[in-house]
Short mmCIF file of C-alpha atoms in Angstrom, two decimals:
data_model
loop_
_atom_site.label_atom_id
_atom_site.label_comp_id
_atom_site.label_asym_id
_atom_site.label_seq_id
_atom_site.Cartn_x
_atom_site.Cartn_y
_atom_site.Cartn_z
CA UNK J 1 113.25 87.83 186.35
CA UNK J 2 114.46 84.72 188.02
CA UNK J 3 117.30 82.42 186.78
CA UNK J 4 117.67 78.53 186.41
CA UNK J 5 120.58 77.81 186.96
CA UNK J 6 120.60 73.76 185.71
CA UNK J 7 122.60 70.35 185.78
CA UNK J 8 124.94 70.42 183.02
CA UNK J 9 125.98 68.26 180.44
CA UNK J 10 129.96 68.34 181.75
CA UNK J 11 130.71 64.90 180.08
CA UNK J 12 130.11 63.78 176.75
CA UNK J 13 127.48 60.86 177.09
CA UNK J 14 126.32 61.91 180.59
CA UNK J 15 122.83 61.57 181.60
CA UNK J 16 122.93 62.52 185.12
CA UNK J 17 126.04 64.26 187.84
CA UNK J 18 125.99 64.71 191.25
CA UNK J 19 126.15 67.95 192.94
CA UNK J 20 129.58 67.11 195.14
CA UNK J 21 130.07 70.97 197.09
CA UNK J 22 128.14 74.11 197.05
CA UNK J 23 130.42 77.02 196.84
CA UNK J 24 127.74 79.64 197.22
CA UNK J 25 125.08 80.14 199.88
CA UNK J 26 121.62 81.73 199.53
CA UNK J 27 121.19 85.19 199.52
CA UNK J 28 124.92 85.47 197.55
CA UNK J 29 126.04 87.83 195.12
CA UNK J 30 127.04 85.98 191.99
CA UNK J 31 128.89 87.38 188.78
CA UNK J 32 128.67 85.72 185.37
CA UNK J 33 131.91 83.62 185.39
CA UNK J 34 132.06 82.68 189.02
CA UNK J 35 132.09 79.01 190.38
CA UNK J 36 128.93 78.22 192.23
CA UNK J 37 128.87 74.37 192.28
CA UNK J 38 131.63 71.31 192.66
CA UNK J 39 129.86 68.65 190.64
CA UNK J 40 131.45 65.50 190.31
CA UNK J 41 131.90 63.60 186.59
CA UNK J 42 133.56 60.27 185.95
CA UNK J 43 136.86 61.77 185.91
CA UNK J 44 136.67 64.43 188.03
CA UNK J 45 135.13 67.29 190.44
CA UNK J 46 134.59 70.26 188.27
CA UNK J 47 133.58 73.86 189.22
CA UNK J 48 130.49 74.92 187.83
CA UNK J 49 130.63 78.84 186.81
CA UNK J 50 127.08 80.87 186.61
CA UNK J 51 126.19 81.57 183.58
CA UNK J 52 124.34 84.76 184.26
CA UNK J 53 124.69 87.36 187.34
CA UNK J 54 122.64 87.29 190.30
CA UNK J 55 121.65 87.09 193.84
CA UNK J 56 121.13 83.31 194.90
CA UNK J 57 117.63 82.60 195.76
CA UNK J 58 117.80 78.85 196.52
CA UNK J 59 119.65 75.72 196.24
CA UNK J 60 117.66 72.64 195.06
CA UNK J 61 119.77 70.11 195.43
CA UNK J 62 121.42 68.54 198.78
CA UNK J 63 125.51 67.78 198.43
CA UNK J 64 125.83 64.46 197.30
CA UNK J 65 122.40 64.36 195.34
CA UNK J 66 122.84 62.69 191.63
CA UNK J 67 120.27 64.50 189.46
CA UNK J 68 119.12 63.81 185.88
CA UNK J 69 121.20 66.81 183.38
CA UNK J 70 119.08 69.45 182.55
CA UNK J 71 116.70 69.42 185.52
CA UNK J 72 117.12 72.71 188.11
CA UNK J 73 119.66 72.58 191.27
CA UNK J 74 119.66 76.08 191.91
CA UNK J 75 117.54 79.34 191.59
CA UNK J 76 119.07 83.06 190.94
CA UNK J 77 116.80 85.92 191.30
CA UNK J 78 117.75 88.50 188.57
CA UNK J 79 118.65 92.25 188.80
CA UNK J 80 116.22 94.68 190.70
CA UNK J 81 114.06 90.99 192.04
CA UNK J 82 114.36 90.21 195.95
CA UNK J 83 115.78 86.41 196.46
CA UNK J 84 112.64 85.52 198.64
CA UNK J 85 110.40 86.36 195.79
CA UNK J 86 112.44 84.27 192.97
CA UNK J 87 112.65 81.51 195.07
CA UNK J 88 109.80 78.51 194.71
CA UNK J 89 108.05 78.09 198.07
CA UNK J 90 109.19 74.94 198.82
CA UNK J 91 112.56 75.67 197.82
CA UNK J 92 113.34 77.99 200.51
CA UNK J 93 113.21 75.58 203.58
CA UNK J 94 115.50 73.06 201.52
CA UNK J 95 118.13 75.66 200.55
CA UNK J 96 118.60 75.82 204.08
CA UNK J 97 118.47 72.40 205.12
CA UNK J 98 121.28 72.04 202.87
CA UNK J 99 123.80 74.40 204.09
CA UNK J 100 123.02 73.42 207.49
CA UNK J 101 122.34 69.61 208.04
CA UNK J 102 120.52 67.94 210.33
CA UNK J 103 122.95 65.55 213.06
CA UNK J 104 120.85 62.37 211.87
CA UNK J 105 121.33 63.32 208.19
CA UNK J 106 123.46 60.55 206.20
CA UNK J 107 125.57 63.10 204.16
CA UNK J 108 128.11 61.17 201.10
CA UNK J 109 128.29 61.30 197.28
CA UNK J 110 126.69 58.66 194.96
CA UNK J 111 130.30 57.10 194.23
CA UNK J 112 131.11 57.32 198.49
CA UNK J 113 128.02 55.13 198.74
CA UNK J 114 128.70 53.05 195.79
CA UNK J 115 132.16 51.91 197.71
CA UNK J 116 130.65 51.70 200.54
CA UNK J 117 128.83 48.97 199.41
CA UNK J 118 130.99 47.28 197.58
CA UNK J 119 133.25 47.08 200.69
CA UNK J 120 130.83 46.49 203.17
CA UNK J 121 130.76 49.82 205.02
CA UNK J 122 127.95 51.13 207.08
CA UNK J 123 127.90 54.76 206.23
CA UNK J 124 126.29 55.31 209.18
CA UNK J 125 129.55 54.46 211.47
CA UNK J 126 131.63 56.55 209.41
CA UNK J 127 132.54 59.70 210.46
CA UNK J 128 132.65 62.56 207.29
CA UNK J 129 135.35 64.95 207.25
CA UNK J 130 134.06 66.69 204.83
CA UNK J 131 131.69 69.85 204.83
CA UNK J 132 129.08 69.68 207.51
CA UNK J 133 130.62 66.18 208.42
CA UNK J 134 130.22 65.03 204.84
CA UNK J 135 131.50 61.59 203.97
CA UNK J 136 134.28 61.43 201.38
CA UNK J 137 136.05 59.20 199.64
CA UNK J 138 139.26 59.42 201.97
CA UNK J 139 137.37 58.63 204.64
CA UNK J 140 136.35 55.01 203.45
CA UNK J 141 140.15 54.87 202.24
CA UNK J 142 141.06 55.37 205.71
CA UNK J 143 139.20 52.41 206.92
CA UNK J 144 141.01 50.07 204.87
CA UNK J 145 140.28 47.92 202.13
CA UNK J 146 137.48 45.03 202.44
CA UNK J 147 139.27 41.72 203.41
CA UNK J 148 139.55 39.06 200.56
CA UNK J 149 136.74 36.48 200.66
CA UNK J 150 137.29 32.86 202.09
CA UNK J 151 134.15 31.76 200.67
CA UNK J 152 135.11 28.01 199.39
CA UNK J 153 134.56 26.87 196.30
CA UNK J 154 132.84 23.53 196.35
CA UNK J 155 134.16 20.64 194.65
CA UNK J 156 132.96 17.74 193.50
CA UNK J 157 133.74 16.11 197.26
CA UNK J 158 130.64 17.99 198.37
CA UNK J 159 128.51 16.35 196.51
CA UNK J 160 126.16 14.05 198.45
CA UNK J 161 126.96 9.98 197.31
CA UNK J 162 123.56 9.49 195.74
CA UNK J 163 124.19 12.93 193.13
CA UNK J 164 123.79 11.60 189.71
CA UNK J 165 127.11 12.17 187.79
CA UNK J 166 127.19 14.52 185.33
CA UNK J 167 129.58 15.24 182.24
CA UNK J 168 132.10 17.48 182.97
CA UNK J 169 132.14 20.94 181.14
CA UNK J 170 135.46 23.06 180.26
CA UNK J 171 134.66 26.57 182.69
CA UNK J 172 134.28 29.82 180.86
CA UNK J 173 137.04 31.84 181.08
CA UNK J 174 135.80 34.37 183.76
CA UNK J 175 134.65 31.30 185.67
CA UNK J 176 135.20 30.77 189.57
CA UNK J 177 138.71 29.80 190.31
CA UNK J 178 139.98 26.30 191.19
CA UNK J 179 139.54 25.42 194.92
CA UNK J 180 142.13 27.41 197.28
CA UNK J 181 142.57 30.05 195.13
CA UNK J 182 142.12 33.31 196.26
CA UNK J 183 140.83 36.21 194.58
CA UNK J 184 138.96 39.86 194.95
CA UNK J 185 136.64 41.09 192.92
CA UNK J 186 136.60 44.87 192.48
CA UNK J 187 133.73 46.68 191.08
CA UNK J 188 134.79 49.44 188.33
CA UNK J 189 134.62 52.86 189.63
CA UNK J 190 133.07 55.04 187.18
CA UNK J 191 136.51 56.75 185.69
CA UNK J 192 137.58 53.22 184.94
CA UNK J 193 134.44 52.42 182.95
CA UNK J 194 135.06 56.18 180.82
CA UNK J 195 138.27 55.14 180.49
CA UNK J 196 137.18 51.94 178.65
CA UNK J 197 134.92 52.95 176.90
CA UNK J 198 137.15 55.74 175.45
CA UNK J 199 139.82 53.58 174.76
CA UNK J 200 137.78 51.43 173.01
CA UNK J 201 135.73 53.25 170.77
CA UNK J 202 139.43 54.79 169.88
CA UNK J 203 140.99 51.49 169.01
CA UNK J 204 138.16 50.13 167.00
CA UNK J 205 137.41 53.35 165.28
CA UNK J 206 140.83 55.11 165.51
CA UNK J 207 143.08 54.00 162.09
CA UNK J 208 145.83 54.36 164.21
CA UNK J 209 149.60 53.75 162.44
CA UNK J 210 152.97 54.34 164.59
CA UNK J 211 156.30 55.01 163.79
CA UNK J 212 159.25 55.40 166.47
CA UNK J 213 162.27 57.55 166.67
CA UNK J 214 165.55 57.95 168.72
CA UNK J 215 166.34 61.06 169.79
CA UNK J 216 170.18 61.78 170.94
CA UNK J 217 169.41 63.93 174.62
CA UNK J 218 172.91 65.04 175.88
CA UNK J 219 172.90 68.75 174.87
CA UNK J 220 168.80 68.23 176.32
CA UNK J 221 169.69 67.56 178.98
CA UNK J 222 172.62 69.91 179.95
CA UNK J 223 170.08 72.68 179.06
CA UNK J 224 167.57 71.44 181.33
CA UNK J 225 170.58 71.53 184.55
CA UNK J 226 171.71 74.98 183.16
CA UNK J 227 168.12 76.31 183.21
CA UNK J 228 167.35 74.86 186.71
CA UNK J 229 170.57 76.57 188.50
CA UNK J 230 169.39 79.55 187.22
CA UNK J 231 165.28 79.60 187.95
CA UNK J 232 163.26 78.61 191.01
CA UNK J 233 160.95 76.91 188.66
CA UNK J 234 162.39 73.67 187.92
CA UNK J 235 162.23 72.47 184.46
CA UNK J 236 161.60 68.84 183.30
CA UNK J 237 162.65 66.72 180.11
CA UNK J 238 158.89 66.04 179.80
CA UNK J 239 158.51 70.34 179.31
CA UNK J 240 161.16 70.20 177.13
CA UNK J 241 159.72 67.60 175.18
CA UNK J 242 155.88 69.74 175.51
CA UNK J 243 157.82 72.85 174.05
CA UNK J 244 159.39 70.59 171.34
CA UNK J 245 156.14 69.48 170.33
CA UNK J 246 154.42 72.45 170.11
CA UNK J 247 157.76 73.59 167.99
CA UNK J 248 157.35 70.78 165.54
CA UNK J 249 153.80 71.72 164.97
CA UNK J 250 154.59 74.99 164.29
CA UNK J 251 157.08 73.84 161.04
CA UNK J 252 154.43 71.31 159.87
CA UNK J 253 151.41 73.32 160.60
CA UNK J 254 149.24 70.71 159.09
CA UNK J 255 149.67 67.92 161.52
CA UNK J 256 147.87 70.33 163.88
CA UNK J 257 144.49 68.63 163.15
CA UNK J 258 141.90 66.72 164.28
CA UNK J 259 139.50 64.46 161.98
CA UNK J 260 135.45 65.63 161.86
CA UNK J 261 132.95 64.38 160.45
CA UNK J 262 132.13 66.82 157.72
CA UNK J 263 136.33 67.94 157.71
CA UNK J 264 139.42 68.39 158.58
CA UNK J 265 139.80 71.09 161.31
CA UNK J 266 142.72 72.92 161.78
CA UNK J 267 144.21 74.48 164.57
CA UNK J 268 146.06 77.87 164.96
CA UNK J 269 147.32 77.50 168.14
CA UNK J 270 148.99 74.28 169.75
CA UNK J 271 147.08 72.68 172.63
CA UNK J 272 148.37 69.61 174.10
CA UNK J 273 147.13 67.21 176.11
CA UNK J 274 149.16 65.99 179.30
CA UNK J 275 148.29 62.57 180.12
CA UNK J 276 148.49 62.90 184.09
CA UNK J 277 148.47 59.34 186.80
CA UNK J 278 145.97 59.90 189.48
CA UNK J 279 144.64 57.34 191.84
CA UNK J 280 142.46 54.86 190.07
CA UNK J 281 143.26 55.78 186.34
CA UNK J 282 144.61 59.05 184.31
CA UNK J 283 143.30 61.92 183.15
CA UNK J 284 144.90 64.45 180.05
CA UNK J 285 144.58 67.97 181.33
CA UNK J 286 145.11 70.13 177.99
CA UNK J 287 148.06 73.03 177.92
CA UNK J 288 147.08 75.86 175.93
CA UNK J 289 148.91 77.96 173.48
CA UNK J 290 152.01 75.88 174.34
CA UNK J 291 153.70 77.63 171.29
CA UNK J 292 153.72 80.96 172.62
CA UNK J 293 154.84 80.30 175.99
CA UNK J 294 158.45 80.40 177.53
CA UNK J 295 159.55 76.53 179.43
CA UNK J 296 159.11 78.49 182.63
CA UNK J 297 155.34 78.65 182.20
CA UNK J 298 154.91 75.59 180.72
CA UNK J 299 156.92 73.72 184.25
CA UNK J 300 154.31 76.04 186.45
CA UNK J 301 151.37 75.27 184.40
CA UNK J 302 151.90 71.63 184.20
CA UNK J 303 152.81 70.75 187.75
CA UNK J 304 149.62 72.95 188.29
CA UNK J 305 147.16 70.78 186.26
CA UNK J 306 148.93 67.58 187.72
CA UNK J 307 148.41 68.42 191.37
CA UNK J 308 144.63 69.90 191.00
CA UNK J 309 144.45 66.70 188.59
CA UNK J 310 145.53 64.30 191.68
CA UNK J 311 143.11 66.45 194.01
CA UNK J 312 140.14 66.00 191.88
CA UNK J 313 140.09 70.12 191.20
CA UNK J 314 140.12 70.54 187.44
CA UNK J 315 137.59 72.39 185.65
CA UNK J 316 135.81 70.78 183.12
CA UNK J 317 137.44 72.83 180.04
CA UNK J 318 140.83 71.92 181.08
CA UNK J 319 140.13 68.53 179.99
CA UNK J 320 138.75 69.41 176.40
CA UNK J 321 140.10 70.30 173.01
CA UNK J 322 143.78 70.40 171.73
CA UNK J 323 144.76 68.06 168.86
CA UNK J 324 147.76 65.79 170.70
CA UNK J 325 148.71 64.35 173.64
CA UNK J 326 151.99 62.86 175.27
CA UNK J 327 152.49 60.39 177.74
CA UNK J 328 155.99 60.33 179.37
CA UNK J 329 156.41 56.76 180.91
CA UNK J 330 160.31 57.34 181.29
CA UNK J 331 160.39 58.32 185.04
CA UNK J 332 159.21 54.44 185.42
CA UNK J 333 162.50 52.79 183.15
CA UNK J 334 160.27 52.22 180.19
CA UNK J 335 162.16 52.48 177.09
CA UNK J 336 159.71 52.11 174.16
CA UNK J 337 156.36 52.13 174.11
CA UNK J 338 152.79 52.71 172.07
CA UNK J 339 149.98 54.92 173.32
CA UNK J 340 146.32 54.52 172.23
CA UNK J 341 145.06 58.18 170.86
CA UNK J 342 142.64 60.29 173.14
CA UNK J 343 139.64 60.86 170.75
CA UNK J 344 138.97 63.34 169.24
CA UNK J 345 143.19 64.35 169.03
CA UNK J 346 144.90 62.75 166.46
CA UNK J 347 148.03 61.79 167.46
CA UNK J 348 149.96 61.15 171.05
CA UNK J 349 153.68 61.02 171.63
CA UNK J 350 154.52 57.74 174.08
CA UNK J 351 157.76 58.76 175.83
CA UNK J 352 160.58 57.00 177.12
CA UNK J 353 163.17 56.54 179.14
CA UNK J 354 166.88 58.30 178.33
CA UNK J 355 169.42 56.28 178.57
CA UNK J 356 173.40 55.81 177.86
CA UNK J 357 173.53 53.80 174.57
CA UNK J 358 175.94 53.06 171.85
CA UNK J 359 175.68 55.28 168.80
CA UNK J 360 177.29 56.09 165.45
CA UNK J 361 178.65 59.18 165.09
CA UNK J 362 178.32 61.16 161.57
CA UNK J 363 182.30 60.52 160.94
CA UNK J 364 181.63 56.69 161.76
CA UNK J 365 182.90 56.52 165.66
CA UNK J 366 181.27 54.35 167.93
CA UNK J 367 180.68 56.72 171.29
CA UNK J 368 178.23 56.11 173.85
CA UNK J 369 175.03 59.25 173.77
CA UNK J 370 172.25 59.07 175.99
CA UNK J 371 169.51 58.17 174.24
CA UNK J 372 165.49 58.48 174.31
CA UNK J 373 163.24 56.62 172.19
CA UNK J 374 159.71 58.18 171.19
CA UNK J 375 157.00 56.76 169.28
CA UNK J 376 154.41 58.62 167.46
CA UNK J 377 150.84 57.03 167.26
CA UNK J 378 148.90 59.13 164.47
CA UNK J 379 145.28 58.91 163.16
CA UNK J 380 145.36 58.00 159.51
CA UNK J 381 141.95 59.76 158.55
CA UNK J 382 143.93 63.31 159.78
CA UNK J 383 147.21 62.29 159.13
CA UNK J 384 149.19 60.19 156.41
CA UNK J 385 152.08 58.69 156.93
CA UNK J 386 154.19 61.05 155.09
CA UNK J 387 153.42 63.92 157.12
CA UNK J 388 153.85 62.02 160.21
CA UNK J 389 157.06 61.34 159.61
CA UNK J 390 157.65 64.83 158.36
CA UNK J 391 156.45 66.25 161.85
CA UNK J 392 158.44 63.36 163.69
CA UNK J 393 161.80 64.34 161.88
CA UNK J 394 161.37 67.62 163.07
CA UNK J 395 160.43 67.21 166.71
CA UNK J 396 163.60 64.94 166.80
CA UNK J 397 165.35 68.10 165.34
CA UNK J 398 163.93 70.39 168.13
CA UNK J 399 164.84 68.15 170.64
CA UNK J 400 168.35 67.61 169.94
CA UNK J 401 169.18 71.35 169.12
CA UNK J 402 167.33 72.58 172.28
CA UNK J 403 168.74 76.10 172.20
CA UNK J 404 166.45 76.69 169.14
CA UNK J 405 163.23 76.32 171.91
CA UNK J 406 164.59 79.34 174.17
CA UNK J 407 163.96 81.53 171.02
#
C-alpha cells in the first residue's frame, strides 16, 4: 500500500513551508527515521525524517516550491508494491523533472525570490550555486546589497505658485524623512517577523519578574585553563555556566517547570536552551539532559548546535522543549543585562561580562575578584519569587565552587 508522505506542520502557527533540498531520489530505499527532505521554516532549514519505510515512488514537489501544510510532496510505495505502480500518473514525469532540471528552468526558494525583489535582482542573471544550479541566498549576498535610494523628497519649493496653501500638519512618526536625509528601507525577512511575534506575545503575556546576582569567577575560571591544557575540547565559561545551571536545577528541582494551561509541568531531566547569533536574528538550539553529561560533551555539543545553527542545518526538534534558556552577552563587554523569556520556558539566565572589580572579603578586606553579574528573568505563573531566588543562590554557589560540577 502506498505512502503519503506530507508537508508538515514544523512551526507552530505555520500554514505553508517550502520544500528547500531533496535528499532522496525516486526509486530510493527509505527507513523510518531517515531524512528525506530539507524544508525551510522561518528560522531555519530542517531535515524532514520519513515517517514510515519505503521505496520512493515520486516526488511532488519541485525545490524551492512553498506548499500549503498537510497537502502531499512525496509518494512511498510500501513493502512488497513496485514504485511505478504507487506512483500517480502524472507524478512520475515531475519526479523527474525535479531531480534533473531543465537549462531554462528559474530554480530559487520563496525567501531567494522574496530578496530578490526587494533588492532589485533579476533572478534570471543570477547564477545558482546550489543543486542543479539552484539559486541561494549567498548568491544574492554575493551581489551586494541594493544601493540606498536618492529619490528626493519634495518640499514645499516644488509646489507650483498658484497651489492653494494649506495648513501644515505635524508628520506621523514613521513619516518620510526631512529633505536630504537618507535612509533604506528593509523588508523583514521572515525569522525577524517570528522573532517578533514571539517576543511579543512573551512580553505581553509573560509575568516576567528579574532579580540579578554577582557571582565571584576566579577559582571559575582557573578551572576552565586547567581543564583546557589538559583536553582537546576546549571548554568555555558559557559551558561552565550551562553545567551550573543544570546543577542548580537539580537542588531546586521545582524551578524545572514550565507553565500550561491546565498545570504545572515538571521536568525530570534539564534541557536548556542556548540562545545562538546567526545572520539576521538568533535562534535557541535546546541541550538535552545537560545534568547528566560531563563539560566535555556539553563544549562538543554546543559548538555543534552553534555552527549547524549559523549554517541553517538544525533539525526541527533541536529547537523545541526544555524549560530555560541563557544568553551569554559577555564575549561583547556587556556587564548587566535582562533577557525576554522564550515561551513556553520559564525562565532565561542573561549573562555577562567577568570582570576585575572591588569586593569585600568575608573578614572585611577590600581585594579586587573578577567578577560576573547574572540576571535571572523568571515567569511568575511557574515561578514565585521565593523560589527564584532560592535557585539563583544556588547557581551562584555552583559557580563559585566549580570543582563541585566535575562530580
Amino acid at each position: 500500500m502506498s505512502i503519503t508522505v506530507r508537508m508538515p506542520a514544523l512551526a507552530a502557527g505555520a500554514t505553508e513551508a517550502a520544500v528547500q533540498t531533496w535528499l532522496v531520489a525516486v526509486g530510493d530505499t527509505v527507513d523510518a527515521g531517515q531524512p528525506i527532505v530539507e524544508i525551510e521554516t522561518e528560522k531555519a532549514i530542517v531535515e524532514y525524517e520519513a515517517e514510515e519505510a519505503g521505496t520512493v515512488a515520486a516526488l511532488l514537489v519541485e525545490p524551492g516550491a512553498s506548499v500549503a501544510v498537510g497537502d502531499p510532496i512525496a509518494v512511498l510505495a510500501g513493502r512488497g508494491e513496485s514504485p511505478e505502480a504507487a506512483a500517480p500518473p502524472s507524478a512520475q514525469t515531475a519526479s523527474v523533472d525535479s531531480a534533473t532540471p531543465a537549462p531554462a528552468r528559474l530554480f530559487a526558494s520563496p525567501l531567494v525570490r522574496r530578496l530578490a525583489r526587494e533588492r532589485g535582482v533579476d533572478l534570471g542573471a543570477v547564477r545558482g550555486s546550489g543543486p542543479h544550479g539552484r539559486i541561494v541566498r549567498r548568491d544574492l549576498d554575493a551581489l551586494g546589497a541594493a544601493a540606498p535610494s536618492t529619490e528626493r523628497v519634495p518640499s514645499s519649493q516644488d509646489a507650483p505658485e498658484s497651489a492653494p496653501s494649506t495648513p501644515e500638519v505635524a508628520p506621523a512618526p514613521d513619516a518620510a524623512p526631512l529633505p536630504g536625509a537618507g535612509f533604506r528601507d528593509e523588508a523583514h525577512t521572515p525569522m525577524r517577523r517570528a522573532i517578533a511575534r514571539r517576543l511579543t506575545e512573551s512580553v505581553t503575556t509573560v509575568p516576567h519578574f528579574f532579580l540579578t546576582a554577582d557571582c565571584r569567577v576566579d577559582e571559575l575560571i582557573d578551572l576552565r585553563r586547567r581543564i583546557n591544557t589538559r583536553t582537546a575540547v576546549k571548554v568555555s565559561v558559557n559551558d561552565i555556566v550551562l553545567k551550573a545551571v543544570a546543577a542548580a536545577m537539580t537542588d531546586v528541582v521545582e524551578a524545572n517547570a514550565i507553565w500550561t494551561t491546565d498545570a504545572i509541568r515538571r521536568f525530570d531531566a534539564v534541557d536548556i536552551g542556548v540562545a545562538v547569533s546567526i545572520p539576521g536574528g538568533l535562534v535557541t538550539p535546546v541541550l538535552r539532559d545537560v545534568q547528566s553529561k560531563p563539560l566535555g560533551a556539553i563544549a562538543a555539543e554546543v559548538r555543534d548546535l552553534a555552527e549547524r545553527a549559523r549554517a541553517g542545518r538544525l533539525k526541527q526538534q533541536e529547537l523545541e522543549g526544555g524549560s530555560f534558556a541563557v544568553s551569554n552577552l559577555g564575549m561583547y563587554g556587556t556587564k548587566e543585562f535582562s533577557a525576554i523569556i522564550n515561551p513556553p520556558h520559564a525562565g532565561i539566565l542573561a549573562v555577562g561580562a567577568a570582570s576585575a572589580r572591588p569586593v569585600v572579603s568575608a573578614e572585611g578586606n577590600l581585594e579586587v575578584a573578577t567578577v560576573m553579574t547574572v540576571t535571572l528573568s523568571a515567569d511568575h505563573r511557574a515561578m514565585d519569587g521565593a523560589l527564584a531566588a532560592q535557585w539563583l543562590a544556588a547557581f551562584v554557589a555552583h559557580v563559585e565552587n566549580p570543582l563541585g560540577l566535575l562530580v
